[in-house]
Amino acid sequence: MSEEAAKAGDSHTTRVYFLLRLLARWRPGPREQVFLLSIVVGIVGALAAIGFQYATHAIQFLLSQQTGPYVETFRNMPGWQRILVPTVGGLLAGLFMQLGRRIDRRKATDYMEAIALGNGDVPLRPSLAKSGAAMFSIAGGEAIGREGPLVQLSSVLASVLGRIFRAPPPRLRLLVACGAAAGIASAYNAPIAGALFVAEIILGSIAMESLGPLLLSSMAATLTTRTLEHPEPLYRFQASFDFPAQSIPSFLILGIACGLAAPLFIFILRMGRR
């Protein structure tokens, strides 16, 4: 070996040794730990969202022997199957909930309650039972939406991860908020909207101490989802709207009608729950 090659090898060994010494001495502080955990929470939340969607599609195929958009799926069914599939899906959802209550009688804490009022502790098994029941309901065609279960699932996994690392209550609440932001970002393919929604509506503050981890978590979730799934925007809309001025009274009437119908809809939901 030539003298120049030996010097180059010694220089490379010295740089590697210096880098290893630097990494051995570096101890991440509380803020750095939150940033690192928020990225992990975003990735885990995105993977959970993808797994939830695949499981829902599998159950949909078992119930209807079809996959794809639910409207098109039910449009291609005969009349008797349009009644049977939602009935079976609702029955399986109820049985899954009953099974979950027998395993763990604790109530599935909502992520908003755990962040705003609780200490960030979201029970795992009740939340999994709730998400599993929602999976059967969605696969059966019930119009409950998949966004809520995705956010709940991401939040409970963030809570479990925070408890594994023994995060104190303030940090655990922030990690659950990061999980909620990751779930919203994965469901809607909108990272900034997910972070701002959690910051404004749930935390009630856009302080940088919380907004930074929320943005990291939602962006990590969106990047993971786009890398694995290549999703399109959930809602498409035109950039400009062209309507004549005489349509404004119709819009006003529609707004008033929707405002009057909303309390009635909530009342019917409560009666149905009873």
Coordinates of C-alpha atoms in Angstrom, one line a residue:
M1 CA 0.0 0.0 0.0
S2 CA 1.4 3.4 -0.9
E3 CA 2.1 6.1 1.6
E4 CA -0.7 8.3 0.2
A5 CA -3.3 5.6 0.5
A6 CA -2.3 4.9 4.1
K7 CA -2.6 8.6 5.0
A8 CA -6.1 8.7 3.3
G9 CA -7.2 5.6 5.3
D10 CA -5.9 7.1 8.6
S11 CA -7.8 10.3 7.8
H12 CA -11.0 8.4 7.1
T13 CA -10.7 6.4 10.3
T14 CA -10.1 9.6 12.3
R15 CA -13.3 11.2 10.9
V16 CA -15.3 8.1 11.7
Y17 CA -13.9 7.9 15.2
F18 CA -14.7 11.6 15.8
L19 CA -18.2 11.2 14.5
L20 CA -18.8 8.2 16.8
R21 CA -17.5 10.1 19.8
L22 CA -19.8 13.0 19.0
L23 CA -22.8 10.7 18.7
A24 CA -21.9 9.0 22.0
R25 CA -21.8 12.3 23.8
W26 CA -24.9 13.7 22.3
R27 CA -27.9 13.4 24.5
P28 CA -31.2 14.7 23.1
G29 CA -33.0 17.1 25.4
P30 CA -36.7 17.2 26.0
R31 CA -37.5 19.3 23.0
E32 CA -35.4 17.1 20.7
Q33 CA -37.1 14.0 22.1
V34 CA -40.5 15.5 21.3
F35 CA -39.4 16.3 17.7
L36 CA -38.0 12.8 17.2
L37 CA -41.1 11.1 18.7
S38 CA -43.5 13.3 16.7
I39 CA -41.8 12.0 13.5
V40 CA -42.2 8.4 14.7
V41 CA -45.8 9.1 15.6
G42 CA -46.5 10.5 12.1
I43 CA -45.0 7.4 10.4
V44 CA -46.8 5.0 12.7
G45 CA -50.1 6.9 12.3
A46 CA -49.8 6.7 8.5
L47 CA -49.0 3.0 8.6
A48 CA -52.0 2.4 10.8
A49 CA -54.2 4.4 8.4
I50 CA -53.0 2.4 5.4
G51 CA -53.6 -0.9 7.3
F52 CA -57.1 0.3 8.3
Q53 CA -58.0 1.0 4.7
Y54 CA -56.7 -2.4 3.4
A55 CA -58.6 -4.2 6.2
T56 CA -61.8 -2.3 5.4
H57 CA -61.5 -3.2 1.7
A58 CA -60.9 -6.9 2.6
I59 CA -64.1 -6.9 4.7
Q60 CA -66.0 -5.1 2.0
F61 CA -65.0 -7.9 -0.5
L62 CA -66.0 -10.6 1.9
L63 CA -69.4 -9.0 2.4
S64 CA -70.2 -7.9 -1.2
Q65 CA -67.7 -9.8 -3.4
Q66 CA -66.8 -6.3 -4.8
T67 CA -64.2 -3.6 -4.2
G68 CA -64.0 0.0 -5.1
P69 CA -66.1 3.1 -4.3
Y70 CA -69.1 2.2 -2.1
V71 CA -71.6 4.1 -4.2
E72 CA -70.6 2.1 -7.3
T73 CA -70.5 -1.1 -5.3
F74 CA -74.0 -0.8 -4.0
R75 CA -75.3 0.5 -7.4
N76 CA -74.2 -2.8 -8.9
M77 CA -75.9 -4.9 -6.2
P78 CA -79.4 -6.5 -6.5
G79 CA -82.0 -5.0 -4.2
W80 CA -81.9 -7.8 -1.6
Q81 CA -78.1 -7.5 -1.2
R82 CA -78.3 -3.7 -0.6
I83 CA -80.4 -4.5 2.5
L84 CA -78.4 -7.6 3.6
V85 CA -74.9 -6.2 3.4
P86 CA -75.4 -3.2 5.7
T87 CA -77.4 -5.4 8.1
V88 CA -74.6 -7.9 8.3
G89 CA -72.0 -5.2 8.6
G90 CA -73.9 -3.5 11.4
L91 CA -74.4 -6.8 13.2
L92 CA -70.7 -7.7 13.0
A93 CA -69.9 -4.2 14.3
G94 CA -72.2 -4.6 17.3
L95 CA -70.7 -8.1 18.1
F96 CA -67.2 -6.7 17.8
M97 CA -68.1 -3.9 20.3
Q98 CA -69.6 -6.4 22.7
L99 CA -66.6 -8.6 22.5
G100 CA -64.3 -5.6 23.2
R101 CA -66.4 -4.6 26.3
R102 CA -66.0 -8.1 27.7
I103 CA -62.3 -8.0 27.2
D104 CA -61.9 -4.5 28.6
R105 CA -64.8 -2.7 30.3
R106 CA -63.1 0.7 30.2
K107 CA -64.6 3.4 28.0
A108 CA -62.8 4.3 24.7
T109 CA -61.5 7.8 25.6
D110 CA -61.9 10.2 22.7
Y111 CA -58.6 11.8 21.6
M112 CA -60.0 15.3 22.1
E113 CA -61.0 14.5 25.7
A114 CA -57.6 13.0 26.4
I115 CA -55.8 16.1 25.0
A116 CA -58.0 18.9 26.4
L117 CA -59.2 17.3 29.7
G118 CA -57.2 14.2 30.4
N119 CA -53.5 13.3 30.9
G120 CA -53.1 11.9 27.4
D121 CA -53.8 8.3 28.4
V122 CA -56.0 6.7 25.7
P123 CA -56.8 3.1 26.5
L124 CA -55.6 0.7 23.8
R125 CA -58.1 -2.2 23.8
P126 CA -61.3 -0.1 23.9
S127 CA -60.1 2.1 21.2
L128 CA -59.1 -0.9 19.0
A129 CA -62.6 -2.3 19.6
K130 CA -64.2 1.0 18.6
S131 CA -62.0 1.2 15.4
G132 CA -62.7 -2.4 14.6
A133 CA -66.5 -1.9 14.9
A134 CA -66.1 1.2 12.7
M135 CA -64.3 -0.9 10.1
F136 CA -67.2 -3.4 9.9
S137 CA -69.7 -0.5 9.7
I138 CA -67.8 1.2 6.9
A139 CA -67.3 -2.0 4.9
G140 CA -71.0 -2.7 5.2
G141 CA -71.9 0.6 3.7
E142 CA -72.9 2.6 6.7
A143 CA -72.2 6.3 6.2
I144 CA -70.1 7.0 9.2
G145 CA -66.9 8.0 7.4
R146 CA -63.4 6.6 7.9
E147 CA -61.7 9.8 9.0
G148 CA -62.9 9.6 12.6
P149 CA -61.6 6.0 13.2
L150 CA -58.3 6.9 11.5
V151 CA -57.7 9.8 13.8
Q152 CA -58.7 7.8 16.9
L153 CA -56.4 4.9 15.8
S154 CA -53.4 7.2 15.3
S155 CA -54.1 9.0 18.6
V156 CA -54.2 5.8 20.6
L157 CA -51.0 4.5 19.0
A158 CA -49.3 7.8 19.8
S159 CA -50.5 7.5 23.4
V160 CA -49.1 3.9 23.7
L161 CA -45.8 5.1 22.2
G162 CA -45.6 8.0 24.7
R163 CA -46.3 5.6 27.6
I164 CA -43.6 3.3 26.5
F165 CA -41.1 6.1 26.6
R166 CA -42.6 7.3 30.0
A167 CA -43.5 10.7 28.8
P168 CA -44.9 13.1 31.5
P169 CA -48.6 14.1 31.0
P170 CA -47.9 17.4 29.2
R171 CA -45.6 15.7 26.7
L172 CA -48.0 12.7 26.4
R173 CA -50.9 15.1 25.6
L174 CA -48.8 16.7 22.9
L175 CA -47.9 13.3 21.4
V176 CA -51.6 12.3 21.3
A177 CA -52.2 15.6 19.5
C178 CA -49.4 14.7 17.0
G179 CA -51.2 11.4 16.5
A180 CA -54.4 13.2 15.7
A181 CA -52.7 15.5 13.3
A182 CA -51.1 12.5 11.6
G183 CA -54.5 10.8 11.3
I184 CA -56.1 13.9 9.8
A185 CA -53.2 14.3 7.4
S186 CA -53.3 10.7 6.3
A187 CA -57.1 10.7 5.9
Y188 CA -57.3 14.0 3.9
N189 CA -53.8 14.1 2.3
A190 CA -53.5 17.6 3.9
P191 CA -50.5 18.0 6.3
I192 CA -50.8 21.7 7.0
A193 CA -54.6 21.5 7.6
G194 CA -54.1 18.6 10.0
A195 CA -51.6 20.4 12.1
L196 CA -53.6 23.7 12.1
F197 CA -56.9 21.9 13.0
V198 CA -55.4 20.2 16.0
A199 CA -53.6 23.4 17.1
E200 CA -56.5 25.7 16.8
I201 CA -59.5 23.5 17.6
I202 CA -58.1 21.0 20.2
L203 CA -55.1 22.7 21.7
G204 CA -56.5 26.2 21.3
S205 CA -53.1 27.7 20.6
I206 CA -50.7 28.1 17.7
A207 CA -47.6 28.4 19.9
M208 CA -44.4 27.2 18.3
E209 CA -43.8 24.7 21.1
S210 CA -46.7 22.7 19.9
L211 CA -47.1 23.7 16.3
G212 CA -43.6 22.5 15.4
P213 CA -44.2 18.9 16.5
L214 CA -47.6 18.9 15.0
L215 CA -46.2 19.9 11.6
L216 CA -43.4 17.4 11.8
S217 CA -45.9 14.6 12.6
S218 CA -48.4 15.5 9.9
M219 CA -45.7 15.9 7.3
A220 CA -44.1 12.6 8.2
A221 CA -47.5 10.9 7.9
T222 CA -48.3 12.6 4.5
L223 CA -44.8 11.6 3.1
T224 CA -45.3 8.0 4.3
T225 CA -48.8 7.8 2.8
R226 CA -47.7 9.4 -0.5
T227 CA -44.7 7.1 -0.7
L228 CA -46.6 3.9 -0.1
E229 CA -50.0 4.7 -1.6
H230 CA -49.7 7.7 -4.0
P231 CA -53.1 9.1 -3.0
E232 CA -55.0 11.8 -4.8
P233 CA -56.7 14.7 -3.0
L234 CA -59.8 13.5 -1.1
Y235 CA -61.9 16.4 -2.3
R236 CA -61.6 18.0 -5.7
F237 CA -63.0 21.5 -6.4
Q238 CA -62.8 24.1 -9.0
A239 CA -60.6 27.1 -8.4
S240 CA -63.3 29.6 -9.5
F241 CA -67.1 29.6 -9.2
D242 CA -69.3 31.4 -11.7
F243 CA -72.9 31.9 -10.6
P244 CA -75.4 34.7 -11.4
A245 CA -76.4 37.2 -8.7
Q246 CA -80.0 36.0 -8.8
S247 CA -78.8 32.7 -7.3
I248 CA -77.9 34.4 -4.0
P249 CA -81.4 34.2 -2.5
S250 CA -81.4 30.5 -3.2
F251 CA -78.1 30.1 -1.4
L252 CA -79.5 32.0 1.6
I253 CA -82.6 29.8 1.7
L254 CA -80.4 26.7 1.5
G255 CA -78.2 28.0 4.4
I256 CA -81.2 28.6 6.6
A257 CA -82.7 25.2 5.8
C258 CA -79.5 23.5 6.6
G259 CA -79.2 25.4 9.9
L260 CA -82.7 24.3 10.9
A261 CA -82.1 20.7 9.8
A262 CA -78.9 20.3 11.8
P263 CA -80.5 20.3 15.3
L264 CA -83.1 17.8 14.1
F265 CA -80.4 15.6 12.7
I266 CA -78.5 15.6 16.0
F267 CA -81.8 14.9 17.9
I268 CA -82.4 11.8 15.6
L269 CA -78.9 10.6 16.2
R270 CA -79.3 10.8 20.0
M271 CA -82.7 9.0 19.8
G272 CA -81.1 6.3 17.6
R273 CA -78.3 5.8 20.1
R274 CA -80.8 5.4 23.0

